[in-house]
Each structure stands twice: as C-alpha cells, then as structure tokens.
Amino acid sequence: MTNPLRPKTRKPLFSKGWVSAVLAGHSALGLAFSAAIYLICLTGSVVVFVEELERWEQPEAPRVVAVAPEVIDKGLAALREMGPKDEVRSVSANLPSPANPHLVLSARSGDRTHSGGWFADAAGQPAIKVRHDVSDFLVGLHINLHLPYGIGTVIVGLAGLALLALVISGVLAHPRIIKDAFRLRSGGSARLSQADLHNRIGTWGLPFHFIIAFTGAFLGVFLIVLGSVAATTYKGDMTRAFSEFAGPSARGAADAPRTDPVPPSAPFIAAATAAAPGFTLQSVSIQQPGAEGQMIAIGLRDPRGLPLSESVVYDSTGRNVFASDVAKRSFAQQMIFAIQPLHFGWFGGLFVKLAYGLLGLSMCSITATGFQIWLTRRRDKGRPAPIMERLWTATIWGQPLALTLAAIPSLITEAKGAPLLAWGAGTVAAYSLACLPSMQTRLGAWLRAATALALAGLALFHAAISAAKGVSAVDPMSWAVDAALLVTAVFVARPMLKPRRAAPARLAQAASS
C-alpha cells in the first residue's frame, strides 16, 4: 500500500541501462572515426579563412576596387588571345569584393598551358598567374583527403555522418547535460577533469556542433549521391548532373568554328541586375566563346541571403535560358544552396569567420579529449595502451605541425604537389617518433614545440619575403595573417614557457659554482 504522505519519486526519462548502451555506442563510434574527424575539423577551422589565405599566398597581386563592363570585356578578350581560340572552352571574370579585392580572370582550355587563372590590373589585363597551392591543398584535404577515385569523398561523408551521430548520442548519453553545464571538477583525477572538459565544451557549443555535423553530413552524402548519379546516368559528367542547380552548359559547340563575335557583357549585366534588385554583380563567364552556341552566365550575390551566388544564363541573342532563382525555389532546394556557406561560415564577414574558426577548434578539442578519456580509463584499470597513446599524441600535435610544414614550400617553389609532399613528410615523421618507446613522455612536448617553431618561422619567413617586394605592393591582409600565425605560435608554446622562467637563475648559480 502506498503512503500518501511520501512524495512520489520522479522516474528518470531514460533508464541507466539505456544511457549506458548509448554511451557505449557513442564511445565506439568516436574511437572508430576519431582520427578522421579530428583532421577534418582541424582543416575545416582553417578553410573558413580560405579567402584570407589566398590573399596571403600572393600579397603582391594588384588590388582592384571597381570594374566597368568594358574592362571585363577587355580582360576576357585578352584571355582568348593568350591561346588558340578554337581550344578555349570558357572564360570568366570574378569581380572584386570587400573580402577579396582582386579581379580574377580564368580560362578553361583544351591546351593546359593556357588554362588557369590570372590576377588582372585595373585595365583588365592579366598581370600575375594565380597560385593558390596551399589553399587548394587545404580545401582538398578537408573535402576528399586527397585520395583518388572518390575514396576520400566517401570517407569524409561517412565521417560527417559519424559526427552527427556522435553529437546526438552525446546529448542522449548525458541526461543531466543542462544541469551540469557549468560543472568542472578540477584537482581530482585526470579522467574526471578530461570528462568534464569534454562534456562542457560539447554542451556550450552544441548548436554550432549540430549545424556543422548536419551540414557536413549533408554535403558528404550529397556529393556521394551526385557522383553516383553522374557515373550511372551522365557517364561520369558531374557538370551535366549538376545542371539543374548550376544551369545548362554550351555543349555541342566544342568543335564548332569560332567565327561569331563575342557580344559585350554590358547588356547582359544590365538585364540580370535589373531583374534582381539589391543583388551585386559577382562574375561574368562565357561558355564556348565565339562559337554559334556560346552562352553568357552572369553571377549575382544577395548580400542579405546565405546562398553564395545566383546564376542567370543567356544565349548570344540575349534570350534568358536559365535562372537559378533560389528565393523562388522550394525550401528544400533553398537549403541545398545555403548548406555550403552555412557549413564553412562564408557569410556575415570576418567576425562570423572568427567564431567559426574558434568553435571549429573546440570540436578538435572535444575529439582529442574523447579519445584521451578512453586511454586514461584503460590506464586506470591497469590495461594501459602506450603505443596507442603515442599514436594519438602524434595525431593531435603531428597534424598541426604537418599542416604548417605544408605551407612552407610554396614560399620557395612553384611545384604544384609540394604542399602535399611536405604534409606527408611531417605526418610520417610524427608517427615515426611515436613508434619509439623512449618518446612516451616527451612526444607531446616535442611536437608542440616543433609546431610553435614552425608557425613562427612560417610567419617571419613570409613577412620577410613580402617586405622584400615593397610595402606599398603588399596586401594588408598578408600582414594580418602573419600576425595571426605568430599569436597562434605563442598560444601553442605558452604551457612550455612557464617552467622556464627560473632557468636563468639556475644557470647563473651553476656558473658561479
């Protein structure tokens, strides 16, 4: 018989057995994908600033504020004159913006020597060949791990799904997640401190982590599905598979004679901007220029929305053959256009990028502490895994070192694959040191010190090269990135600098004795 005076105990929402099962699955999934998730989150935190890195790579590129349609036409004509006209498949001009004050001309040609991009001067003439080796390397590592045959895309897509599952299971495995949001147990065991840090960072950044995990999983799965559709339906042609979103291409005109005049861009720009008031001109491109079936695409940007660009395509007579019209599409299609800027933080300016970068690093911290909790638990139970501990340390501090080393060769060589080779060498070196049992207690400190030295050396070396080119010709963003690298180097080295404050006194005492 129940006592009416005794308050009823409230049953927990989830039973202990259920929570334990979810936590076990959370741990197993984290262990399986921890290294891939850490590398993807680390590179993603850097790729957020890809525009700034591109300006850092070529600080001497001419800065352009505004471009008239006549200048665009001169630049596109200059590209066609650089190579065989019959080989040119498309030419385009990306206009300057506050985040990227450069006029970039690009050509795609059957002749590889005349393909690529050029920074143009204010008159529209190609001035400097675009070299974004480091930025391209980082983006490729984040998207497909530089693995061939789509293997990397599949791995990254699976890692995105795993990250989404980890975020959801992490919430379900901690019923007291809100109540313990500000609970940090310091001074106790290392495992409890690590667990609190892991849980608190995960709680504080939960909305961001969910958005990144969801959009990352969506992008990964979308690319896999699109690649499958392209392989089966369009014989591997990704452009045709994506034409529903990007617009038609001037196919069938590749072998046609290039005898038609290329129309001026001004009427097409005027028509596109008049149909979309409030939008800013972003790009102008011509597919199969001079051929009978040539098409002119106008790229527009809505500063009030998330999508990176709208596209309007005309034929040479001025007939509108395609308009992306993102705002008029269904909600699901609008989300597809907004997923990429939402995932990378390419909206809202520099402050949004800084927030994305810091929160991205917090995801790296969650991944690092999650695996470390498992290693500490094994050690507390008398089943240490020293080899695994060293390999994980080599991952945590070896990858920042390897990514820093990847940027150094681009300062002294134009070899296209130099960043990938440098990153590979740094990765192999870190894991080779991890194989030495004598490095059990010193590996983390050594790799951390090497990372700090590499960051500082990269910043100072780049600043010296930039200064040699003349202060007036250097992009101010270049100095800002160098300063950020130095600040990061100090932050990385800070824990190792504290014990060395008493070193001069000890040396003086030893010298006097």
Short mmCIF file of C-alpha atoms in Angstrom, two decimals:
data_model
loop_
_atom_site.label_atom_id
_atom_site.label_comp_id
_atom_site.label_asym_id
_atom_site.label_seq_id
_atom_site.Cartn_x
_atom_site.Cartn_y
_atom_site.Cartn_z
CA MET A 1 0.00 0.00 0.00
CA THR A 2 1.43 3.38 -0.98
CA ASN A 3 1.91 6.07 1.64
CA PRO A 4 0.04 9.23 0.55
CA LEU A 5 2.32 11.39 2.70
CA ARG A 6 5.51 10.24 0.93
CA PRO A 7 6.32 12.32 -2.17
CA LYS A 8 6.35 10.38 -5.38
CA THR A 9 9.80 9.83 -6.83
CA ARG A 10 10.06 11.00 -10.40
CA LYS A 11 11.26 8.36 -12.78
CA PRO A 12 14.15 9.39 -14.99
CA LEU A 13 13.39 9.93 -18.64
CA PHE A 14 15.95 7.30 -19.66
CA SER A 15 16.92 4.23 -17.69
CA LYS A 16 20.52 3.66 -16.61
CA GLY A 17 20.80 0.66 -18.89
CA TRP A 18 19.63 2.66 -21.88
CA VAL A 19 22.02 5.51 -21.10
CA SER A 20 24.90 3.05 -20.67
CA ALA A 21 24.12 1.46 -24.03
CA VAL A 22 24.01 4.85 -25.78
CA LEU A 23 27.27 5.88 -24.09
CA ALA A 24 28.94 2.64 -25.21
CA GLY A 25 27.82 3.25 -28.79
CA HIS A 26 28.98 6.87 -28.55
CA SER A 27 32.43 5.72 -27.41
CA ALA A 28 32.74 3.01 -30.06
CA LEU A 29 31.74 5.38 -32.86
CA GLY A 30 34.12 8.05 -31.60
CA LEU A 31 37.03 5.61 -31.43
CA ALA A 32 36.37 4.39 -34.97
CA PHE A 33 36.29 7.84 -36.60
CA SER A 34 38.29 9.97 -34.15
CA ALA A 35 41.39 10.49 -36.33
CA ALA A 36 39.37 11.31 -39.46
CA ILE A 37 37.03 13.65 -37.56
CA TYR A 38 39.96 15.43 -35.90
CA LEU A 39 41.74 16.03 -39.22
CA ILE A 40 38.54 17.16 -40.95
CA CYS A 41 37.64 19.56 -38.11
CA LEU A 42 41.20 20.92 -37.94
CA THR A 43 41.39 21.61 -41.67
CA GLY A 44 37.83 22.95 -41.64
CA SER A 45 38.80 25.50 -38.98
CA VAL A 46 41.49 26.77 -41.37
CA VAL A 47 39.43 26.53 -44.58
CA VAL A 48 36.98 29.02 -43.07
CA PHE A 49 39.67 31.62 -43.81
CA VAL A 50 40.44 30.41 -47.33
CA GLU A 51 39.92 33.87 -48.87
CA GLU A 52 42.36 35.40 -46.42
CA LEU A 53 44.85 32.60 -47.09
CA GLU A 54 44.61 33.17 -50.83
CA ARG A 55 45.49 36.82 -50.32
CA TRP A 56 48.34 35.77 -48.00
CA GLU A 57 49.75 33.45 -50.66
CA GLN A 58 50.02 36.21 -53.27
CA PRO A 59 50.16 39.54 -51.42
CA GLU A 60 51.63 41.29 -54.47
CA ALA A 61 48.51 40.70 -56.60
CA PRO A 62 47.07 44.00 -57.95
CA ARG A 63 44.16 45.28 -55.88
CA VAL A 64 41.12 46.46 -57.81
CA VAL A 65 38.17 48.30 -56.29
CA ALA A 66 35.58 48.62 -59.08
CA VAL A 67 35.34 47.19 -62.59
CA ALA A 68 33.33 48.54 -65.54
CA PRO A 69 31.77 46.18 -68.11
CA GLU A 70 34.25 47.43 -70.73
CA VAL A 71 37.14 46.32 -68.51
CA ILE A 72 35.56 42.88 -68.15
CA ASP A 73 35.30 42.57 -71.93
CA LYS A 74 38.94 43.58 -72.37
CA GLY A 75 40.05 41.00 -69.81
CA LEU A 76 38.04 38.17 -71.38
CA ALA A 77 39.32 39.10 -74.85
CA ALA A 78 42.89 39.11 -73.53
CA LEU A 79 42.40 35.56 -72.22
CA ARG A 80 41.23 34.38 -75.63
CA GLU A 81 44.25 35.96 -77.28
CA MET A 82 46.65 34.13 -74.97
CA GLY A 83 45.97 30.73 -76.51
CA PRO A 84 44.44 29.09 -79.58
CA LYS A 85 40.91 30.45 -79.84
CA ASP A 86 39.50 27.13 -81.02
CA GLU A 87 40.79 25.47 -77.83
CA VAL A 88 39.17 27.89 -75.37
CA ARG A 89 36.12 26.29 -73.79
CA SER A 90 35.21 29.02 -71.34
CA VAL A 91 36.47 32.33 -69.98
CA SER A 92 35.28 34.06 -66.83
CA ALA A 93 35.89 37.12 -64.68
CA ASN A 94 35.34 37.10 -60.91
CA LEU A 95 34.84 40.66 -59.75
CA PRO A 96 36.44 42.22 -56.66
CA SER A 97 34.63 42.25 -53.33
CA PRO A 98 35.44 43.68 -49.89
CA ALA A 99 36.69 40.25 -48.79
CA ASN A 100 38.72 39.66 -51.96
CA PRO A 101 39.71 42.94 -53.72
CA HIS A 102 41.01 41.33 -56.91
CA LEU A 103 39.81 40.96 -60.47
CA VAL A 104 40.47 37.30 -61.33
CA LEU A 105 40.32 36.11 -64.93
CA SER A 106 40.05 32.38 -65.60
CA ALA A 107 40.22 30.29 -68.75
CA ARG A 108 39.44 26.64 -69.36
CA SER A 109 41.08 25.32 -72.48
CA GLY A 110 41.96 22.07 -74.16
CA ASP A 111 45.52 23.36 -74.06
CA ARG A 112 46.56 23.04 -70.39
CA THR A 113 49.28 25.65 -70.69
CA HIS A 114 46.61 28.28 -71.35
CA SER A 115 44.23 27.10 -68.62
CA GLY A 116 44.08 28.61 -65.15
CA GLY A 117 43.55 31.95 -63.52
CA TRP A 118 45.24 35.35 -63.64
CA PHE A 119 45.05 38.41 -61.44
CA ALA A 120 44.20 41.36 -63.67
CA ASP A 121 45.08 45.02 -63.20
CA ALA A 122 42.58 47.88 -63.18
CA ALA A 123 42.64 47.96 -67.00
CA GLY A 124 41.62 44.29 -67.22
CA GLN A 125 44.97 42.98 -68.46
CA PRO A 126 46.23 39.69 -66.98
CA ALA A 127 49.15 40.52 -64.67
CA ILE A 128 50.02 37.58 -62.37
CA LYS A 129 49.20 33.89 -62.65
CA VAL A 130 47.04 32.71 -59.76
CA ARG A 131 48.85 30.26 -57.45
CA HIS A 132 46.76 29.05 -54.55
CA ASP A 133 48.71 25.87 -53.84
CA VAL A 134 48.34 25.98 -50.06
CA SER A 135 44.66 26.98 -50.10
CA ASP A 136 43.82 24.35 -52.72
CA PHE A 137 45.71 21.73 -50.72
CA LEU A 138 43.82 22.54 -47.51
CA VAL A 139 40.43 22.55 -49.23
CA GLY A 140 41.21 19.25 -50.95
CA LEU A 141 42.38 17.68 -47.68
CA HIS A 142 39.18 18.77 -45.96
CA ILE A 143 36.87 17.60 -48.75
CA ASN A 144 38.43 14.36 -50.00
CA LEU A 145 41.70 13.80 -48.07
CA HIS A 146 43.49 13.90 -51.45
CA LEU A 147 42.55 10.28 -52.06
CA PRO A 148 41.79 9.17 -55.65
CA TYR A 149 38.73 7.55 -57.23
CA GLY A 150 36.28 9.18 -54.82
CA ILE A 151 37.58 7.16 -51.86
CA GLY A 152 38.30 10.28 -49.83
CA THR A 153 34.85 11.76 -50.53
CA VAL A 154 33.22 8.59 -49.20
CA ILE A 155 35.41 8.62 -46.06
CA VAL A 156 34.66 12.28 -45.38
CA GLY A 157 30.95 11.68 -45.96
CA LEU A 158 30.95 8.77 -43.51
CA ALA A 159 32.91 10.85 -41.01
CA GLY A 160 30.27 13.58 -41.32
CA LEU A 161 27.51 11.07 -40.60
CA ALA A 162 29.51 9.71 -37.68
CA LEU A 163 29.99 13.22 -36.29
CA LEU A 164 26.25 13.88 -36.49
CA ALA A 165 25.57 10.60 -34.69
CA LEU A 166 28.15 11.50 -32.05
CA VAL A 167 26.51 14.86 -31.38
CA ILE A 168 23.08 13.28 -31.00
CA SER A 169 24.27 10.31 -28.94
CA GLY A 170 26.38 12.62 -26.78
CA VAL A 171 23.23 14.52 -25.78
CA LEU A 172 21.21 11.34 -25.19
CA ALA A 173 24.02 9.77 -23.13
CA HIS A 174 24.04 12.71 -20.69
CA PRO A 175 20.55 13.28 -19.23
CA ARG A 176 22.00 15.91 -16.84
CA ILE A 177 23.61 17.85 -19.70
CA ILE A 178 21.85 21.12 -18.85
CA LYS A 179 22.17 20.77 -15.08
CA ASP A 180 25.91 20.05 -15.33
CA ALA A 181 26.59 22.70 -17.97
CA PHE A 182 28.92 24.66 -15.67
CA ARG A 183 30.32 21.81 -13.60
CA LEU A 184 34.09 21.47 -13.79
CA ARG A 185 35.81 19.12 -11.34
CA SER A 186 39.39 20.30 -11.08
CA GLY A 187 42.07 18.96 -8.78
CA GLY A 188 40.74 15.40 -8.96
CA SER A 189 41.63 12.56 -11.27
CA ALA A 190 42.77 13.34 -14.79
CA ARG A 191 39.93 11.28 -16.25
CA LEU A 192 37.22 13.26 -14.43
CA SER A 193 38.79 16.58 -15.45
CA GLN A 194 39.01 15.45 -19.07
CA ALA A 195 35.43 14.16 -19.00
CA ASP A 196 34.12 17.45 -17.61
CA LEU A 197 36.06 19.45 -20.19
CA HIS A 198 34.80 17.16 -22.97
CA ASN A 199 31.18 17.44 -21.82
CA ARG A 200 31.21 21.17 -21.08
CA ILE A 201 32.73 22.20 -24.41
CA GLY A 202 30.26 19.89 -26.12
CA THR A 203 27.37 21.49 -24.22
CA TRP A 204 28.38 25.12 -24.71
CA GLY A 205 28.92 24.70 -28.43
CA LEU A 206 26.06 22.28 -29.04
CA PRO A 207 24.07 24.42 -31.55
CA PHE A 208 27.19 25.08 -33.63
CA HIS A 209 28.35 21.48 -33.43
CA PHE A 210 24.97 20.22 -34.59
CA ILE A 211 24.89 22.66 -37.53
CA ILE A 212 28.41 21.71 -38.62
CA ALA A 213 27.73 17.99 -38.22
CA PHE A 214 24.41 18.16 -40.09
CA THR A 215 25.69 20.30 -42.96
CA GLY A 216 28.90 18.27 -43.20
CA ALA A 217 26.96 15.01 -43.35
CA PHE A 218 24.59 16.51 -45.92
CA LEU A 219 27.44 17.74 -48.14
CA GLY A 220 29.25 14.42 -47.90
CA VAL A 221 26.19 12.34 -48.74
CA PHE A 222 25.10 14.82 -51.43
CA LEU A 223 28.47 14.55 -53.21
CA ILE A 224 28.38 10.75 -52.97
CA VAL A 225 24.83 10.59 -54.38
CA LEU A 226 25.61 13.16 -57.08
CA GLY A 227 28.75 11.25 -58.05
CA SER A 228 26.72 8.03 -58.31
CA VAL A 229 24.10 9.74 -60.48
CA ALA A 230 26.80 11.23 -62.68
CA ALA A 231 28.54 7.87 -63.05
CA THR A 232 25.38 5.96 -63.97
CA THR A 233 23.19 8.48 -65.78
CA TYR A 234 25.63 11.04 -67.22
CA LYS A 235 28.66 8.78 -67.83
CA GLY A 236 30.68 10.48 -65.11
CA ASP A 237 29.91 14.05 -66.21
CA MET A 238 29.43 15.96 -62.93
CA THR A 239 28.62 19.20 -64.80
CA ARG A 240 25.60 17.70 -66.51
CA ALA A 241 24.47 16.07 -63.26
CA PHE A 242 24.64 19.44 -61.53
CA SER A 243 22.99 21.39 -64.36
CA GLU A 244 19.67 21.52 -62.50
CA PHE A 245 21.32 23.82 -59.96
CA ALA A 246 24.16 25.45 -61.93
CA GLY A 247 22.42 25.91 -65.27
CA PRO A 248 22.99 24.47 -68.76
CA SER A 249 26.33 24.37 -70.48
CA ALA A 250 27.08 25.15 -74.11
CA ARG A 251 27.57 21.52 -75.09
CA GLY A 252 27.76 20.53 -78.70
CA ALA A 253 29.67 23.70 -79.60
CA ALA A 254 33.12 22.48 -78.55
CA ASP A 255 34.17 21.60 -82.10
CA ALA A 256 32.22 24.38 -83.83
CA PRO A 257 34.14 27.12 -85.66
CA ARG A 258 34.81 30.25 -83.55
CA THR A 259 33.77 32.81 -86.12
CA ASP A 260 30.92 34.56 -84.30
CA PRO A 261 31.68 37.79 -82.44
CA VAL A 262 31.64 37.64 -78.64
CA PRO A 263 28.88 40.00 -77.51
CA PRO A 264 29.69 42.74 -74.97
CA SER A 265 28.78 41.92 -71.41
CA ALA A 266 27.08 45.23 -70.53
CA PRO A 267 23.56 44.36 -71.84
CA PHE A 268 23.56 41.01 -70.07
CA ILE A 269 24.79 42.55 -66.81
CA ALA A 270 22.11 45.25 -67.04
CA ALA A 271 19.34 42.70 -67.70
CA ALA A 272 20.44 40.40 -64.87
CA THR A 273 20.83 43.15 -62.26
CA ALA A 274 17.54 44.80 -63.28
CA ALA A 275 15.71 41.51 -62.71
CA ALA A 276 17.29 41.12 -59.25
CA PRO A 277 17.32 44.49 -57.45
CA GLY A 278 19.62 44.62 -54.43
CA PHE A 279 21.92 41.93 -55.80
CA THR A 280 25.58 42.69 -56.54
CA LEU A 281 27.47 41.55 -59.63
CA GLN A 282 29.84 38.70 -58.80
CA SER A 283 31.04 37.15 -62.04
CA VAL A 284 30.72 37.05 -65.82
CA SER A 285 31.56 33.94 -67.81
CA ILE A 286 31.25 32.88 -71.44
CA GLN A 287 30.99 29.24 -72.46
CA GLN A 288 32.40 28.29 -75.87
CA PRO A 289 33.19 31.96 -76.74
CA GLY A 290 32.91 32.76 -80.44
CA ALA A 291 31.00 29.57 -81.28
CA GLU A 292 27.46 29.55 -82.57
CA GLY A 293 26.08 28.09 -79.34
CA GLN A 294 28.00 30.32 -76.94
CA MET A 295 26.32 31.20 -73.65
CA ILE A 296 26.87 34.07 -71.23
CA ALA A 297 26.40 33.46 -67.50
CA ILE A 298 26.01 36.29 -65.00
CA GLY A 299 26.70 35.53 -61.35
CA LEU A 300 24.94 37.64 -58.72
CA ARG A 301 25.22 37.76 -54.94
CA ASP A 302 22.46 38.63 -52.50
CA PRO A 303 24.18 40.26 -49.50
CA ARG A 304 21.03 39.61 -47.48
CA GLY A 305 20.94 35.85 -48.02
CA LEU A 306 23.04 32.75 -47.36
CA PRO A 307 23.47 31.36 -50.92
CA LEU A 308 26.86 32.22 -52.35
CA SER A 309 25.56 33.20 -55.78
CA GLU A 310 22.63 33.32 -58.17
CA SER A 311 23.19 32.43 -61.81
CA VAL A 312 21.46 33.80 -64.91
CA VAL A 313 22.38 32.31 -68.29
CA TYR A 314 21.73 33.90 -71.70
CA ASP A 315 22.39 32.79 -75.24
CA SER A 316 24.23 35.11 -77.64
CA THR A 317 20.95 36.71 -78.78
CA GLY A 318 20.10 37.81 -75.24
CA ARG A 319 17.45 35.17 -74.57
CA ASN A 320 17.28 34.06 -70.94
CA VAL A 321 17.75 30.28 -70.94
CA PHE A 322 18.24 29.69 -67.20
CA ALA A 323 17.91 31.48 -63.85
CA SER A 324 18.69 29.81 -60.55
CA ASP A 325 16.07 31.96 -58.70
CA VAL A 326 16.95 30.48 -55.32
CA ALA A 327 14.35 32.58 -53.48
CA LYS A 328 11.58 31.17 -55.72
CA ARG A 329 12.56 27.54 -55.27
CA SER A 330 11.19 25.11 -52.71
CA PHE A 331 12.50 25.24 -49.16
CA ALA A 332 14.46 22.01 -49.67
CA GLN A 333 16.24 23.42 -52.73
CA GLN A 334 16.93 26.70 -50.94
CA MET A 335 18.59 24.72 -48.16
CA ILE A 336 20.85 22.99 -50.70
CA PHE A 337 22.09 26.37 -51.89
CA ALA A 338 22.59 27.59 -48.30
CA ILE A 339 24.31 24.46 -46.95
CA GLN A 340 27.83 25.31 -48.13
CA PRO A 341 28.09 28.88 -46.73
CA LEU A 342 26.40 27.72 -43.54
CA HIS A 343 28.91 24.90 -43.15
CA PHE A 344 32.03 26.98 -43.84
CA GLY A 345 30.91 30.29 -42.31
CA TRP A 346 31.20 32.14 -45.61
CA PHE A 347 28.60 34.74 -44.66
CA GLY A 348 28.44 37.65 -42.27
CA GLY A 349 32.03 38.83 -42.65
CA LEU A 350 35.18 38.39 -40.60
CA PHE A 351 33.55 38.14 -37.16
CA VAL A 352 31.48 35.14 -38.26
CA LYS A 353 34.62 33.52 -39.64
CA LEU A 354 36.46 34.08 -36.35
CA ALA A 355 33.58 32.50 -34.45
CA TYR A 356 33.55 29.53 -36.82
CA GLY A 357 37.32 29.12 -36.51
CA LEU A 358 37.28 29.12 -32.70
CA LEU A 359 34.25 26.83 -32.47
CA GLY A 360 35.83 24.53 -35.05
CA LEU A 361 38.89 24.25 -32.81
CA SER A 362 36.57 23.43 -29.92
CA MET A 363 35.37 20.42 -31.94
CA CYS A 364 39.01 19.38 -32.29
CA SER A 365 39.34 19.65 -28.51
CA ILE A 366 36.24 17.51 -27.97
CA THR A 367 37.61 14.84 -30.30
CA ALA A 368 41.03 14.92 -28.62
CA THR A 369 39.67 14.68 -25.08
CA GLY A 370 37.16 11.99 -26.03
CA PHE A 371 39.86 9.59 -27.20
CA GLN A 372 42.09 10.60 -24.29
CA ILE A 373 39.33 9.72 -21.81
CA TRP A 374 39.23 6.21 -23.24
CA LEU A 375 43.03 5.89 -22.97
CA THR A 376 43.03 7.18 -19.38
CA ARG A 377 40.24 4.80 -18.41
CA ARG A 378 42.28 1.88 -19.73
CA ARG A 379 45.31 3.04 -17.76
CA ASP A 380 43.26 3.42 -14.56
CA LYS A 381 42.02 -0.15 -14.98
CA GLY A 382 45.56 -1.47 -15.30
CA ARG A 383 45.38 -2.05 -19.05
CA PRO A 384 47.44 0.82 -20.48
CA ALA A 385 47.93 1.15 -24.24
CA PRO A 386 51.23 3.07 -24.53
CA ILE A 387 51.55 2.60 -28.28
CA MET A 388 48.02 3.89 -28.82
CA GLU A 389 48.74 6.82 -26.51
CA ARG A 390 51.80 7.82 -28.53
CA LEU A 391 49.97 7.43 -31.85
CA TRP A 392 47.12 9.62 -30.60
CA THR A 393 49.59 12.23 -29.39
CA ALA A 394 51.22 12.13 -32.83
CA THR A 395 47.80 12.77 -34.34
CA ILE A 396 46.86 15.65 -32.03
CA TRP A 397 50.12 17.58 -32.40
CA GLY A 398 51.57 15.99 -35.50
CA GLN A 399 48.78 17.23 -37.77
CA PRO A 400 49.09 20.94 -36.84
CA LEU A 401 52.83 20.57 -37.43
CA ALA A 402 52.33 18.81 -40.77
CA LEU A 403 49.80 21.42 -41.96
CA THR A 404 52.22 24.21 -41.07
CA LEU A 405 55.05 22.47 -42.90
CA ALA A 406 52.79 22.12 -45.95
CA ALA A 407 52.66 25.92 -46.33
CA ILE A 408 56.43 26.45 -46.31
CA PRO A 409 57.41 25.01 -49.74
CA SER A 410 55.01 27.34 -51.57
CA LEU A 411 57.19 30.27 -50.45
CA ILE A 412 60.25 28.95 -52.26
CA THR A 413 58.97 26.76 -55.09
CA GLU A 414 56.14 26.66 -57.62
CA ALA A 415 55.91 22.86 -57.64
CA LYS A 416 52.20 22.01 -57.61
CA GLY A 417 52.42 18.99 -55.30
CA ALA A 418 54.89 20.49 -52.82
CA PRO A 419 52.32 21.15 -50.02
CA LEU A 420 51.03 17.57 -50.20
CA LEU A 421 54.56 16.14 -50.05
CA ALA A 422 55.52 18.39 -47.12
CA TRP A 423 52.36 17.44 -45.23
CA GLY A 424 53.01 13.77 -45.90
CA ALA A 425 56.60 14.07 -44.70
CA GLY A 426 55.51 15.82 -41.49
CA THR A 427 52.85 13.19 -40.85
CA VAL A 428 55.26 10.29 -41.40
CA ALA A 429 57.87 11.93 -39.15
CA ALA A 430 55.37 12.39 -36.30
CA TYR A 431 54.15 8.80 -36.45
CA SER A 432 57.73 7.52 -36.76
CA LEU A 433 58.62 9.26 -33.49
CA ALA A 434 55.50 7.74 -31.94
CA CYS A 435 56.86 4.27 -32.67
CA LEU A 436 59.81 4.88 -30.30
CA PRO A 437 59.04 3.75 -26.70
CA SER A 438 61.51 6.33 -25.38
CA MET A 439 59.16 9.09 -26.58
CA GLN A 440 56.33 8.05 -24.24
CA THR A 441 56.57 11.13 -22.00
CA ARG A 442 58.29 13.58 -24.35
CA LEU A 443 56.46 13.18 -27.65
CA GLY A 444 53.69 15.70 -26.95
CA ALA A 445 56.10 18.38 -25.75
CA TRP A 446 58.45 17.86 -28.68
CA LEU A 447 55.72 18.02 -31.30
CA ARG A 448 54.11 21.01 -29.60
CA ALA A 449 57.44 22.87 -29.54
CA ALA A 450 58.05 21.97 -33.19
CA THR A 451 54.59 23.25 -34.14
CA ALA A 452 55.19 26.57 -32.38
CA LEU A 453 58.59 26.99 -34.05
CA ALA A 454 57.14 26.08 -37.47
CA LEU A 455 54.28 28.58 -37.10
CA ALA A 456 56.63 31.38 -36.03
CA GLY A 457 59.14 30.50 -38.73
CA LEU A 458 56.45 30.45 -41.41
CA ALA A 459 55.14 33.88 -40.36
CA LEU A 460 58.59 35.50 -40.17
CA PHE A 461 59.81 33.94 -43.41
CA HIS A 462 56.68 35.03 -45.28
CA ALA A 463 56.84 38.53 -43.79
CA ALA A 464 60.48 38.86 -44.87
CA ILE A 465 59.63 37.80 -48.43
CA SER A 466 56.68 40.21 -48.53
CA ALA A 467 58.79 43.09 -47.21
CA ALA A 468 61.36 42.46 -49.92
CA LYS A 469 58.63 43.04 -52.53
CA GLY A 470 57.88 46.52 -51.20
CA VAL A 471 55.46 47.60 -48.50
CA SER A 472 53.24 49.55 -50.90
CA ALA A 473 52.65 46.49 -53.09
CA VAL A 474 51.78 44.09 -50.27
CA ASP A 475 48.17 43.28 -49.37
CA PRO A 476 47.48 44.35 -45.77
CA MET A 477 45.70 41.05 -45.21
CA SER A 478 49.09 39.36 -45.63
CA TRP A 479 50.44 41.14 -42.54
CA ALA A 480 47.29 40.23 -40.61
CA VAL A 481 47.68 36.52 -41.38
CA ASP A 482 51.36 36.64 -40.40
CA ALA A 483 50.39 38.28 -37.11
CA ALA A 484 47.74 35.58 -36.53
CA LEU A 485 50.35 32.87 -37.12
CA LEU A 486 52.66 34.46 -34.54
CA VAL A 487 49.86 34.75 -31.99
CA THR A 488 48.97 31.09 -32.58
CA ALA A 489 52.62 30.11 -32.12
CA VAL A 490 52.75 31.90 -28.76
CA PHE A 491 49.49 30.24 -27.67
CA VAL A 492 50.81 26.80 -28.62
CA ALA A 493 54.12 27.37 -26.83
CA ARG A 494 52.64 29.08 -23.75
CA PRO A 495 52.40 25.97 -21.49
CA MET A 496 56.06 25.18 -22.17
CA LEU A 497 57.28 28.70 -21.43
CA LYS A 498 56.07 28.84 -17.80
CA PRO A 499 58.54 26.34 -16.26
CA ARG A 500 61.48 28.02 -17.98
CA ARG A 501 61.16 31.31 -16.14
CA ALA A 502 63.57 30.15 -13.41
CA ALA A 503 66.11 28.81 -15.90
CA PRO A 504 68.36 31.95 -15.97
CA ALA A 505 68.73 31.87 -12.17
CA ARG A 506 69.74 28.22 -12.22
CA LEU A 507 72.26 28.87 -14.97
CA ALA A 508 73.76 31.81 -13.05
CA GLN A 509 74.07 29.70 -9.91
CA ALA A 510 75.74 26.89 -11.84
CA ALA A 511 78.17 29.31 -13.44
CA SER A 512 79.17 30.85 -10.06
CA SER A 513 79.80 27.46 -8.52
#
